[in-house]
Coordinates of C-alpha atoms in Angstrom, one line a residue:
M169 CA 4.0 -19.2 36.2
S170 CA 1.7 -22.0 35.6
A171 CA -1.6 -20.1 36.0
V172 CA -2.3 -20.2 32.0
A173 CA -0.6 -22.3 29.6
T174 CA 0.0 -19.6 27.4
P175 CA -1.1 -16.5 29.6
Q176 CA -1.0 -14.0 26.1
A177 CA -3.3 -16.0 24.3
A178 CA -6.2 -13.6 24.3
D179 CA -9.6 -15.8 24.4
H180 CA -12.7 -14.1 22.6
S181 CA -14.6 -16.6 22.0
G182 CA -16.2 -16.4 25.3
H183 CA -14.9 -19.8 26.9
A184 CA -13.6 -19.2 30.5
H185 CA -9.8 -20.3 30.6
A186 CA -10.0 -23.4 32.2
G187 CA -6.6 -23.5 33.5
L188 CA -7.0 -19.8 34.8
H189 CA -6.7 -20.4 39.0
H190 CA -5.1 -19.5 42.0
H191 CA -2.1 -21.8 42.9
Q192 CA 0.3 -21.9 46.0
E193 CA 3.4 -19.8 45.7
S194 CA 6.0 -19.1 47.8
F195 CA 7.5 -16.0 49.0
I196 CA 10.3 -16.0 46.6
S197 CA 8.1 -16.6 43.6
K198 CA 5.5 -14.3 44.7
Y199 CA 7.3 -11.1 45.5
I200 CA 10.5 -11.7 44.2
F201 CA 10.8 -13.3 41.0
S202 CA 7.4 -12.6 40.1
R203 CA 6.2 -12.2 36.6
D204 CA 3.0 -11.4 37.2
H205 CA 2.8 -7.7 35.7
K206 CA 0.7 -6.2 38.6
M207 CA 3.6 -7.3 40.8
I208 CA 6.3 -6.0 38.7
S209 CA 4.3 -2.7 38.5
K210 CA 4.5 -2.6 42.3
Q211 CA 8.3 -3.5 42.5
F212 CA 9.3 -0.8 40.0
L213 CA 7.3 1.7 42.3
I214 CA 8.4 0.8 45.8
T215 CA 12.4 0.9 44.1
A216 CA 11.6 4.3 42.6
I217 CA 10.5 5.6 45.9
V218 CA 13.4 4.6 48.0
M219 CA 15.7 6.0 45.1
A220 CA 13.5 9.3 45.1
W221 CA 14.6 9.4 49.2
V222 CA 18.2 8.9 48.5
A223 CA 18.4 11.6 45.9
M224 CA 16.1 14.2 48.1
I225 CA 18.3 13.2 51.1
M226 CA 21.4 14.0 48.9
S227 CA 19.7 17.8 47.4
I228 CA 19.1 19.0 50.9
I229 CA 22.5 18.0 51.9
F230 CA 24.3 20.0 49.5
R231 CA 21.8 23.0 49.4
L232 CA 22.3 23.2 53.0
Q233 CA 26.0 23.8 51.7
I234 CA 25.1 26.3 49.1
A235 CA 23.3 28.3 51.5
Y236 CA 25.3 28.0 54.4
P237 CA 28.9 27.7 53.4
G238 CA 31.1 26.0 55.7
E239 CA 29.0 25.9 58.2
S240 CA 28.0 22.4 60.4
F241 CA 25.4 20.4 59.8
A242 CA 24.4 17.0 62.2
F243 CA 22.0 15.9 59.2
T244 CA 25.0 15.9 56.9
H245 CA 27.3 14.3 59.2
F246 CA 24.6 11.8 59.8
F247 CA 24.5 10.4 56.6
L248 CA 28.0 10.8 55.6
G249 CA 30.3 10.4 58.2
D250 CA 33.7 12.0 59.1
K251 CA 35.2 10.9 56.1
W252 CA 33.4 13.0 53.7
A253 CA 31.4 15.6 56.6
P254 CA 34.3 15.9 59.0
N255 CA 32.7 17.8 62.1
G256 CA 29.8 18.0 59.7
V257 CA 30.6 20.6 57.3
L258 CA 30.2 18.8 53.6
S259 CA 33.6 17.9 51.6
P260 CA 34.0 19.7 48.5
S261 CA 34.5 16.5 46.8
M262 CA 31.5 15.1 48.1
F263 CA 29.5 18.3 46.9
L264 CA 30.1 17.6 43.7
G265 CA 29.2 13.4 44.0
L266 CA 25.7 14.3 45.6
V267 CA 25.0 16.9 42.7
T268 CA 26.2 13.8 40.2
I269 CA 24.2 11.0 41.5
H270 CA 20.9 13.2 42.6
G271 CA 20.8 13.8 39.1
T272 CA 21.2 10.5 37.6
I273 CA 19.0 9.0 40.0
M274 CA 16.4 11.2 39.7
L275 CA 16.3 11.7 35.9
F276 CA 17.2 7.6 35.2
F277 CA 16.1 5.6 38.3
V278 CA 12.7 7.6 39.6
L279 CA 11.5 9.8 36.3
T280 CA 12.5 6.9 33.7
G281 CA 12.5 3.7 35.5
G282 CA 10.1 4.4 38.3
L283 CA 7.3 6.6 36.1
S284 CA 7.5 4.4 32.8
G285 CA 8.4 0.8 34.5
T286 CA 5.3 1.2 37.1
F287 CA 2.7 2.7 34.9
S288 CA 3.7 1.0 31.9
N289 CA 3.3 -2.6 33.4
L290 CA 0.2 -1.8 35.6
L291 CA -2.0 -0.3 32.9
I292 CA -0.8 -1.7 29.4
P293 CA -1.8 -5.1 29.8
L294 CA -5.3 -3.8 32.1
Q295 CA -6.3 -0.9 29.6
I296 CA -5.7 -3.0 26.6
G297 CA -7.8 -6.1 27.6
A298 CA -4.6 -8.6 27.7
R299 CA -3.6 -11.3 30.7
D300 CA -0.5 -10.5 31.0
M301 CA 2.9 -9.0 28.9
A302 CA 4.0 -10.6 25.9
S303 CA 6.8 -12.3 28.0
G304 CA 6.1 -12.6 31.8
F305 CA 10.1 -14.0 32.0
I306 CA 11.4 -10.9 29.8
N307 CA 9.3 -8.2 32.1
M308 CA 10.8 -9.8 35.3
L309 CA 14.4 -9.6 33.4
S310 CA 13.7 -5.8 32.8
F311 CA 13.1 -5.4 36.7
W312 CA 15.9 -7.0 38.0
F313 CA 18.3 -5.4 35.7
F314 CA 16.9 -1.8 36.8
F315 CA 17.3 -3.3 40.5
A316 CA 20.4 -4.1 39.9
A317 CA 21.6 -0.7 38.5
S318 CA 20.0 0.9 41.5
V319 CA 21.8 -1.1 43.3
M320 CA 25.4 -0.2 41.4
M321 CA 24.7 3.5 41.6
L322 CA 24.3 3.5 45.1
S323 CA 27.3 1.0 45.8
S324 CA 29.4 3.8 44.3
L325 CA 28.4 6.1 47.6
F326 CA 30.9 3.6 49.9
V327 CA 34.0 3.1 47.5
E328 CA 36.9 4.7 49.0
S329 CA 37.4 7.6 46.2
G330 CA 33.5 8.2 46.4
P331 CA 31.1 8.6 43.8
A332 CA 31.3 9.8 40.4
N333 CA 31.7 13.3 40.6
G334 CA 31.5 15.2 36.9
G335 CA 28.0 16.3 36.7
W336 CA 25.2 13.6 35.9
T337 CA 26.2 14.1 32.1
V338 CA 29.8 13.0 32.7
Y339 CA 31.6 14.8 30.5
P340 CA 35.0 14.0 29.3
P341 CA 37.9 14.3 30.0
L342 CA 37.1 14.4 33.6
S343 CA 35.0 10.8 33.3
V344 CA 37.8 9.4 31.3
L345 CA 41.0 10.1 33.5
P346 CA 40.9 8.4 36.8
E347 CA 43.6 10.4 38.3
A348 CA 41.8 13.5 37.2
I349 CA 40.0 14.3 40.4
P350 CA 38.7 11.6 42.9
G351 CA 35.5 10.7 41.9
S352 CA 36.7 10.0 38.1
G353 CA 37.9 6.7 40.1
M354 CA 36.2 3.6 41.2
G355 CA 33.0 5.6 41.4
M356 CA 32.8 6.6 37.8
T357 CA 33.3 2.8 36.7
L358 CA 30.1 1.9 38.4
W359 CA 28.3 4.8 37.3
L360 CA 29.2 3.9 33.7
F361 CA 28.3 0.1 34.3
S362 CA 25.3 0.8 36.2
M363 CA 24.0 2.7 33.0
V364 CA 24.7 0.1 31.1
L365 CA 22.5 -2.4 33.3
F366 CA 19.7 0.6 33.5
I367 CA 19.7 1.2 29.6
A368 CA 19.7 -3.2 29.1
G369 CA 16.5 -3.4 31.3
S370 CA 14.8 -0.3 29.8
L371 CA 15.4 -1.7 26.3
M372 CA 14.3 -5.3 27.3
G373 CA 11.3 -3.5 29.0
S374 CA 10.4 -1.3 26.3
L375 CA 10.5 -3.8 23.5
N376 CA 7.9 -6.0 25.7
Y377 CA 5.8 -2.9 26.1
I378 CA 5.4 -2.0 22.3
V379 CA 4.9 -5.8 21.4
T380 CA 2.2 -6.2 23.9
I381 CA 0.3 -2.9 22.4
L382 CA 0.6 -4.1 19.5
N383 CA -0.5 -7.6 19.3
L384 CA -2.8 -8.6 22.5
R385 CA -5.5 -6.2 22.5
T386 CA -8.5 -7.8 23.0
K387 CA -11.8 -7.9 20.7
G388 CA -12.9 -4.1 19.9
M389 CA -9.8 -2.4 21.1
K390 CA -8.9 -1.0 17.8
M391 CA -5.9 1.8 18.5
T392 CA -8.6 4.6 18.0
R393 CA -10.2 3.5 21.1
L394 CA -6.8 3.0 23.3
P395 CA -6.8 5.4 26.5
L396 CA -4.0 8.2 26.0
T397 CA -1.9 6.4 29.0
V398 CA -1.2 3.8 26.6
W399 CA -0.9 5.8 23.7
A400 CA 1.6 8.0 25.4
L401 CA 3.5 4.5 26.9
L402 CA 3.7 2.8 23.5
L403 CA 5.3 6.1 22.0
T404 CA 7.3 6.2 25.0
A405 CA 8.6 2.8 24.6
I406 CA 9.5 3.4 20.7
V407 CA 11.6 6.5 21.5
G408 CA 13.3 4.7 24.5
V409 CA 14.5 2.0 21.6
L410 CA 15.5 4.2 19.2
A411 CA 17.6 6.3 21.8
F412 CA 18.9 4.5 24.5
P413 CA 21.0 2.3 22.3
V414 CA 23.2 5.8 21.5
L415 CA 23.5 6.2 25.1
V416 CA 25.1 2.8 25.3
S417 CA 27.9 3.3 22.4
A418 CA 28.5 6.6 24.1
V419 CA 29.4 4.8 27.6
V420 CA 30.9 2.0 25.7
L421 CA 33.5 4.2 24.3
L422 CA 34.1 6.2 27.3
I423 CA 35.0 3.0 29.0
M424 CA 37.0 2.1 26.4
D425 CA 39.3 5.3 26.4
R426 CA 39.2 4.8 30.7
M427 CA 40.4 1.1 30.3
M428 CA 41.8 0.1 27.0
G429 CA 43.9 3.4 25.8
T430 CA 41.9 3.9 22.8
S431 CA 41.1 7.6 22.6
F432 CA 37.6 8.4 21.1
Y433 CA 37.1 11.3 23.7
L434 CA 40.7 12.4 24.3
S435 CA 43.1 14.6 22.7
E436 CA 46.2 16.3 23.9
I437 CA 45.8 16.2 27.5
H438 CA 48.0 17.2 30.0
I439 CA 47.6 16.1 33.7
A440 CA 50.6 17.6 36.5
G441 CA 52.5 18.7 33.7
E442 CA 52.8 15.8 31.7
A443 CA 51.5 15.2 28.4
L444 CA 49.0 11.6 28.2
D445 CA 49.6 9.7 24.7
N446 CA 45.7 10.1 23.9
M447 CA 45.3 11.8 20.4
G448 CA 42.8 12.4 17.6
G449 CA 39.6 12.1 20.1
S450 CA 37.2 15.1 20.9
P451 CA 35.3 15.6 24.1
I452 CA 32.5 17.2 21.6
L453 CA 31.9 13.9 20.1
Y454 CA 31.0 12.6 23.5
Q455 CA 28.3 15.3 23.7
H456 CA 26.5 14.6 20.4
L457 CA 26.1 11.3 21.6
F458 CA 24.9 11.6 25.2
W459 CA 22.6 14.2 24.1
F460 CA 21.1 12.4 21.2
L461 CA 20.0 10.1 24.1
G462 CA 19.5 13.2 26.7
H463 CA 16.8 15.3 24.8
P464 CA 14.6 12.0 24.0
E465 CA 14.8 11.2 27.5
V466 CA 13.6 14.4 28.2
Y467 CA 10.1 13.0 26.5
I468 CA 10.9 9.5 27.9
V469 CA 9.8 11.2 31.2
I470 CA 6.9 13.8 30.0
L471 CA 5.2 11.3 27.6
P472 CA 4.2 9.1 30.4
A473 CA 3.3 12.2 32.5
F474 CA 0.7 13.6 29.8
G475 CA -0.8 10.2 29.4
I476 CA -1.3 10.0 33.1
S477 CA -2.7 13.5 33.3
S478 CA -5.1 12.8 30.1
E479 CA -6.9 10.0 31.7
V480 CA -7.3 11.5 35.6
I481 CA -8.2 15.2 34.1
S482 CA -10.9 13.5 31.6
T483 CA -12.0 11.2 34.2
M484 CA -12.5 13.9 37.2
S485 CA -13.6 16.7 35.0
R486 CA -16.8 14.2 33.9
K487 CA -16.0 15.1 30.6
P488 CA -14.7 13.7 27.2
I489 CA -11.0 14.5 26.8
F490 CA -11.0 17.5 24.1
G491 CA -9.3 16.2 20.9
Y492 CA -8.7 13.0 21.4
R493 CA -7.0 12.7 17.6
A494 CA -5.5 16.0 18.1
M495 CA -3.7 14.6 21.5
I496 CA -2.5 11.3 19.9
G497 CA -1.1 13.7 16.8
S498 CA 0.8 16.0 19.1
L499 CA 2.0 12.9 20.9
M500 CA 3.6 11.5 18.0
A501 CA 4.4 15.1 16.8
I502 CA 6.9 15.7 20.2
S503 CA 8.0 12.0 19.7
F504 CA 9.3 12.6 16.5
M505 CA 10.8 15.6 16.8
S506 CA 12.5 14.9 20.0
F507 CA 15.3 13.3 17.6
L508 CA 15.4 16.8 16.0
V509 CA 16.9 19.0 19.0
W510 CA 19.6 17.4 20.6
A511 CA 22.3 20.3 19.6
H512 CA 20.7 23.1 21.5
H513 CA 22.9 21.5 24.5
M514 CA 25.6 22.4 22.7
F515 CA 25.3 26.0 21.5
I516 CA 28.5 27.2 23.6
T517 CA 31.0 24.7 21.9
G518 CA 32.1 26.3 19.1
M519 CA 29.1 25.5 16.9
N520 CA 28.6 26.9 13.9
P521 CA 25.8 29.7 14.1
F522 CA 23.9 28.7 11.1
L523 CA 23.6 25.3 12.6
G524 CA 22.4 27.2 16.1
A525 CA 19.7 28.8 14.3
I526 CA 18.3 25.4 12.8
F527 CA 18.7 23.7 16.1
S528 CA 16.8 26.9 17.8
F529 CA 14.0 26.6 15.1
T530 CA 13.6 22.8 15.9
T531 CA 13.2 23.3 19.4
I532 CA 11.0 26.4 19.3
L533 CA 9.0 24.1 16.8
I534 CA 8.3 21.6 19.7
A535 CA 6.4 23.8 21.5
V536 CA 3.3 23.5 19.1
P537 CA 2.3 20.1 19.7
S538 CA 3.4 20.8 23.2
A539 CA 0.8 23.8 23.7
I540 CA -1.7 21.9 21.8
K541 CA -1.6 19.3 24.7
V542 CA -2.4 22.2 27.3
F543 CA -4.6 23.6 25.5
N544 CA -6.9 20.6 25.1
Y545 CA -6.2 20.1 28.8
I546 CA -7.6 23.7 29.7
T547 CA -10.6 22.7 27.2
T548 CA -11.4 19.7 28.7
L549 CA -11.4 21.3 32.4
W550 CA -13.7 23.8 31.2
R551 CA -16.9 23.7 32.5
G552 CA -16.3 20.1 33.6
N553 CA -17.8 18.9 37.0
I554 CA -14.9 18.6 38.6
V555 CA -13.8 16.1 41.1
F556 CA -10.8 17.9 42.9
S557 CA -8.7 14.8 44.3
P558 CA -5.5 14.4 45.0
A559 CA -4.9 12.7 42.1
M560 CA -7.0 15.9 40.2
L561 CA -5.0 18.6 41.8
F562 CA -1.7 17.1 41.0
S563 CA -2.6 16.8 37.3
I564 CA -3.7 20.4 37.2
A565 CA -0.4 21.3 38.8
M566 CA 1.5 19.4 36.4
V567 CA -0.1 21.5 33.7
S568 CA 0.7 24.6 35.6
T569 CA 4.4 23.6 36.2
F570 CA 5.0 22.4 32.5
I571 CA 3.2 25.8 31.4
A572 CA 5.8 27.6 34.0
G573 CA 9.0 25.7 33.0
G574 CA 8.1 25.5 29.1
L575 CA 8.0 29.5 29.0
T576 CA 11.4 29.9 30.1
G577 CA 12.8 27.1 27.6
I578 CA 11.8 30.2 25.0
I579 CA 15.0 31.3 26.3
V580 CA 17.3 28.6 26.6
A581 CA 16.3 27.7 23.1
N582 CA 17.4 30.9 21.4
S583 CA 21.1 30.3 20.7
A584 CA 22.0 33.8 21.1
L585 CA 20.5 34.2 24.9
D586 CA 21.4 30.5 26.0
I587 CA 25.1 31.5 25.9
Q588 CA 24.1 34.1 28.8
V589 CA 22.4 31.5 30.8
H590 CA 24.3 28.3 30.1
D591 CA 25.7 26.4 32.8
T592 CA 23.8 28.5 35.5
Y593 CA 20.9 27.8 37.6
F594 CA 18.8 29.5 35.2
V595 CA 18.9 26.2 33.1
V596 CA 18.8 24.0 36.5
A597 CA 15.6 26.0 37.4
H598 CA 13.9 25.5 33.7
F599 CA 14.6 21.7 33.4
H600 CA 13.3 21.2 37.2
M601 CA 9.8 22.8 36.2
V602 CA 9.6 21.8 33.1
M603 CA 10.4 17.9 32.9
G604 CA 11.2 17.3 36.9
V605 CA 8.6 18.6 39.0
S606 CA 5.8 18.2 36.2
A607 CA 6.7 14.4 35.7
I608 CA 6.9 14.1 39.8
F609 CA 3.5 15.9 39.6
A610 CA 2.1 13.3 37.0
M611 CA 3.6 10.2 38.8
M612 CA 2.0 11.3 41.8
A613 CA -1.4 11.9 40.1
G614 CA -1.1 8.0 38.7
V615 CA -0.2 6.7 42.4
Y616 CA -3.0 8.6 44.1
H617 CA -5.5 7.6 41.4
W618 CA -4.6 3.9 40.7
F619 CA -3.4 2.9 44.2
P620 CA -7.0 1.4 44.5
R621 CA -6.2 -0.8 41.3
L622 CA -2.9 -2.0 43.0
Y623 CA -3.8 -2.4 46.4
G624 CA -7.2 -2.7 46.6
R625 CA -7.6 0.0 49.2
M626 CA -7.8 3.8 49.0
M627 CA -5.2 6.5 50.0
N628 CA -5.9 9.1 52.7
N629 CA -7.6 12.2 51.2
R630 CA -6.9 14.3 53.7
L631 CA -3.0 13.0 54.0
G632 CA -3.1 13.8 50.2
Y633 CA -4.7 17.4 50.4
V634 CA -1.8 18.3 52.7
H635 CA 0.7 16.6 50.7
F636 CA -0.2 18.3 47.5
W637 CA -0.3 21.8 48.8
V638 CA 2.7 22.0 50.3
T639 CA 4.7 20.1 47.8
L640 CA 3.0 22.8 45.2
I641 CA 4.3 25.9 47.5
A642 CA 7.8 24.1 48.0
A643 CA 8.6 23.5 44.1
Y644 CA 8.0 26.9 42.9
G645 CA 9.6 28.2 46.2
V646 CA 12.6 26.8 45.1
F647 CA 12.5 26.8 41.4
I648 CA 11.3 30.5 41.0
P649 CA 13.9 32.4 42.4
M650 CA 16.4 30.0 41.1
H651 CA 15.7 31.8 37.5
Y652 CA 16.8 35.2 39.4
V653 CA 19.6 33.1 40.4
G654 CA 20.6 32.2 37.0
L655 CA 20.1 35.5 35.6
A656 CA 22.1 37.3 38.1
G657 CA 25.1 35.1 36.6
G658 CA 25.1 32.3 39.0
P659 CA 26.7 29.3 38.1
R660 CA 25.4 25.8 38.9
R661 CA 27.6 23.3 40.9
Y662 CA 29.9 25.9 42.8
Y663 CA 30.7 24.6 46.1
D664 CA 30.8 28.1 47.8
Y665 CA 29.9 31.0 46.4
T666 CA 31.4 33.3 49.3
E667 CA 34.5 33.0 47.2
F668 CA 33.5 35.5 44.7
P669 CA 32.7 38.8 45.9
M670 CA 29.5 39.3 43.1
F671 CA 27.4 36.4 44.2
Q672 CA 27.6 38.0 48.0
G673 CA 24.5 39.7 49.6
H674 CA 20.8 39.2 47.7
F675 CA 21.7 36.7 46.1
M676 CA 22.9 34.4 49.1
D677 CA 19.6 35.6 50.6
L678 CA 17.6 33.8 47.5
N679 CA 19.7 30.7 48.2
V680 CA 18.8 30.6 51.7
M681 CA 15.0 31.0 50.7
I682 CA 15.7 28.4 47.8
T683 CA 17.2 26.0 50.7
L684 CA 14.2 26.4 52.8
F685 CA 11.6 25.7 50.2
A686 CA 13.5 22.1 49.7
C687 CA 13.6 21.4 53.3
L688 CA 9.9 21.9 53.4
G689 CA 9.6 20.0 50.1
G690 CA 11.3 17.1 51.7
V691 CA 9.5 17.1 55.2
V692 CA 6.1 16.7 53.4
Q693 CA 7.4 14.0 51.7
L694 CA 7.2 12.2 54.6
V695 CA 3.5 12.7 54.9
F696 CA 3.2 11.0 51.3
T697 CA 5.4 8.0 52.4
Y698 CA 3.5 7.2 55.6
N699 CA -0.1 7.8 53.7
F700 CA 1.1 4.9 50.9
F701 CA 2.7 2.3 53.2
H702 CA -0.2 2.8 55.7
S703 CA -2.8 2.8 53.3
I704 CA -1.7 -0.6 51.8
W705 CA -2.3 -2.3 55.0
R706 CA -4.6 -0.1 56.8
G707 CA -6.6 2.2 54.3
Q708 CA -10.2 1.9 53.4
K709 CA -11.6 -0.8 51.3
A710 CA -12.0 0.2 47.9
V711 CA -14.9 -0.7 45.8
Q712 CA -14.3 -2.1 42.4
N713 CA -14.6 1.3 40.4
P714 CA -14.2 3.8 42.9
W715 CA -13.5 7.1 40.1
R716 CA -16.4 5.3 38.1
S717 CA -13.9 5.4 35.5
N718 CA -14.5 4.0 31.3
T719 CA -11.5 1.9 31.0
L720 CA -10.9 -1.8 31.2
E721 CA -8.5 -1.8 34.3
W722 CA -11.7 -1.1 36.8
T723 CA -13.4 -4.2 35.4
A724 CA -10.8 -6.6 36.5
P725 CA -11.1 -8.1 40.1
V726 CA -8.6 -6.3 42.5
E727 CA -7.1 -9.3 43.8
R728 CA -4.2 -10.6 42.5
L729 CA -5.1 -13.2 39.8
H730 CA -3.1 -14.2 36.8
G731 CA -4.6 -13.5 33.8
N732 CA -6.4 -10.4 35.2
W733 CA -9.6 -11.8 34.3
P734 CA -11.3 -15.0 36.0
G735 CA -13.7 -15.6 32.4
P736 CA -13.3 -14.6 28.9
L737 CA -11.2 -11.5 28.1
P738 CA -13.8 -8.3 27.8
T739 CA -15.1 -6.9 24.7
V740 CA -14.6 -3.2 23.6
H741 CA -17.3 -1.5 21.8
R742 CA -16.4 2.5 22.4
W743 CA -13.9 4.7 23.1
P744 CA -12.8 5.6 26.9
Y745 CA -14.1 8.5 27.3
D746 CA -17.6 8.6 27.1
Y747 CA -18.4 10.7 30.2
S748 CA -21.7 12.7 31.0
K749 CA -23.0 11.4 27.3
P750 CA -26.6 13.2 26.8
G751 CA -29.0 10.4 27.5
K752 CA -27.3 8.0 29.7
P753 CA -28.5 7.7 33.2
E754 CA -24.9 7.6 34.4
D755 CA -22.4 10.1 33.8
F756 CA -19.9 7.4 32.5
V757 CA -20.3 4.6 30.1
P758 CA -17.5 1.8 30.1
Q759 CA -16.3 0.8 27.3
T760 CA -17.4 -2.6 27.4
V761 CA -21.1 -1.2 27.0
P762 CA -22.0 -1.9 23.6
L763 CA -23.2 1.1 21.4
E764 CA -26.9 1.4 21.2
A765 CA -28.6 1.7 17.9
G766 CA -28.2 5.4 16.3
E767 CA -25.2 5.8 19.0
E768 CA -21.7 6.9 17.4
D769 CA -18.2 5.9 19.0
E770 CA -16.6 9.4 19.5
G771 CA -13.2 7.6 19.0
H772 CA -14.0 7.4 14.9

């Protein structure tokens, strides 16, 4: 990359960068080994779309087995072949493998890598007025580690013994002992090494984001003038840097137990009547290490969703965001408290009841800053001049699903009640609503909103509306009934419920309904995928600032340009939410417009 000698150097003197120019690039340097943050953002997004499709097809396959146990499906046979779906009937081993890889892909490769990787790369330099990331090379490496981890995770589907099938949490001892179940063989090894690569890439990306935000803000861009998207992405990166190394340690110790004869997680294990040599370890240690990352991971997923929704809701309401400082404070509180709640996943491990009460308290307490955000969203919407774009609809839906999923969190946060619903579909429904669906909706909002900034074209609004309404109906159609399945005692990850008389009847009818809605939700994603890729080449040309937004990314040229701005970097004079300001001819005032005499900066 030779467009600028030091692309990170912020030139606030008003002199144009003489070295800033287009230059000839090969296909490989432009599209593969690019160091430009905008191209890396596209790489993350398209990789995440592919991974999301893989995970969604997996979910449809195992949902068909749950709703119609033992029945033959050409759809299943087409994707899995005779080995894993003889005569079109999903095998029990592959059923658990699909559940495991689906959860892993969605949580780590779509909602973490896809969401943070896409929007951190796109928005951080553009919204703070920087030429690029602090290190373009490390930024490129972070994507390629992510991509290599994705390929390694998918390759586990093609090994002889099948993919990892110990659940997405890969609890020992199943995940430690290759002889325990088929999916504990090479598939599990690939899963573990894939996660090490993924976390290495995430850490490189997160450190880059933090350094960029703290050091490369343009003139006038104080921390109190940052868009809430940048605040959310900064705190996400900080949480990731603190939490992900703990999962690396858990995974490395598990690899040592598998390959080197150690016993961190194993003690007094018998297989086929034969006692193993392992003594002194504890599988509960793995749970502590895993969930110390696992619960901050929930907020690594949802914090960018909050940031995206904050920006879209304010812009499309044509109103200043309500409680800007309170929103920043709640983001900080959520980030800090996310490290104090991990053991609520472990209430049935024999935990001391007093300790369980403490984790119940901290878990319920984290609802306070979350509620502040929800109330501020609602207040921002109140009496706004709302523009119901697809991005706005998805952002409002994100608030809706976050509330719906959060309410059921009160039950699983209570140690006494959680014992009844632990490992049932109630928990599955809860975390899919509060984190999975909410984050996916925010990700969709971000794609629709910043697509013109990414590709210089508009997505089709009519297809966007179809995509939104059918997806919303399907999401509620899947996960609201699933709560009832869980309350009725339906355990998750069971291959065939007809073996248990208490799970037949109306229970199976609910599973059929859930599966039909899941299939509907899967089919409508074809509309989004067509709209996305068709619009890249054939979409209507976008104007410079199609949403009449205040933030800096809409002041930079849409065409791909090293350094983002052809001349001097923009200077910031105000906060990013001056919408519908009295006395102004327009209903928006960009951050680059100087303050008039007597005018106050609302961010201060």
